[in-house]
Amino acid sequence: MNKELINDFVNSNKNKQENLYIPIYKHYNELRYRITYLIISLSFALITSYNYRLELLYLLSRPFLQLNQILQSTDVSEALSSIIKLCILSSLIVCFFYFLYQYWSFLVPSQYKFERIKTSLILLTILILVSLESLLIYFIIFPLICEIFSSFQVYVDNFDEKMNINDTYKIIEMSPRIGSILSSTIQIYIILSLLFQVPLVFVLLFSWNWINCFSICKNRKIVYFFLICFSSLISPPEFLSQIACLTLLSILFEFSLWLGCIFYLKNNIK
């Protein structure tokens, strides 16, 4: 009787383990399906972006158009290639959020409850940061950059006493190309997007207890030296641009230290 009970218990445990075990090919099929969904969504986003290419081009050039500027195309294929690049860029930005959802859906079922909460918080933080930085770049930073570039135009007033006519001569007129505007926008967006992820990186390091805020404070001079070197590498070779980039990095670094102090106090209270 005891042997039968033991055998039944062993067989039930084996059946439970077999039910919990998922073959590797099912994970592969799920990954393949999700990649297929991403490709299909990217294709639809690309087609939709091309249908609204003029609206996207207007949104891109709106800061310059507000300054009474015009865009030029000095090459036959420049307008077409720039529009295609713009459509690809906009479709990638839109599908980035869908990629986060697919990544979360594939990863979460294999985690514990506390791991699911942590993963969801990290992805939600990335989503909020990307959305906020996109709005900040488009509505505040990029118009300021366009205004600074447009300020280098030179006009000279000439008054003709005989004809009593006041003429204005344009010595330096700014008429940017579509390709240069697109490439500059992509560079600015990528650089600022990476910079705004600095607090998130520090939050992850603090939460995993890989670094401590007090150890970083002791080596603050070394950190600022690397910040100066990094800002000089990613910013244009201009003093004001490097100072602005260094100021932004310093603010993000100090904000990350403040978050580290909060994590330290939270862990000590527990």
Short mmCIF file of N, CA and C in Angstrom, two decimals, residues 69 108 117:
data_model
loop_
_atom_site.label_atom_id
_atom_site.label_comp_id
_atom_site.label_asym_id
_atom_site.label_seq_id
_atom_site.Cartn_x
_atom_site.Cartn_y
_atom_site.Cartn_z
N GLN A 69 11.91 80.93 -43.51
CA GLN A 69 12.94 80.27 -44.29
C GLN A 69 12.29 79.30 -45.26
N VAL A 108 7.61 38.55 -19.84
CA VAL A 108 6.90 38.55 -18.56
C VAL A 108 6.37 37.17 -18.15
N ILE A 117 6.83 42.99 -11.94
CA ILE A 117 6.62 44.38 -11.53
C ILE A 117 7.85 45.23 -11.86
#
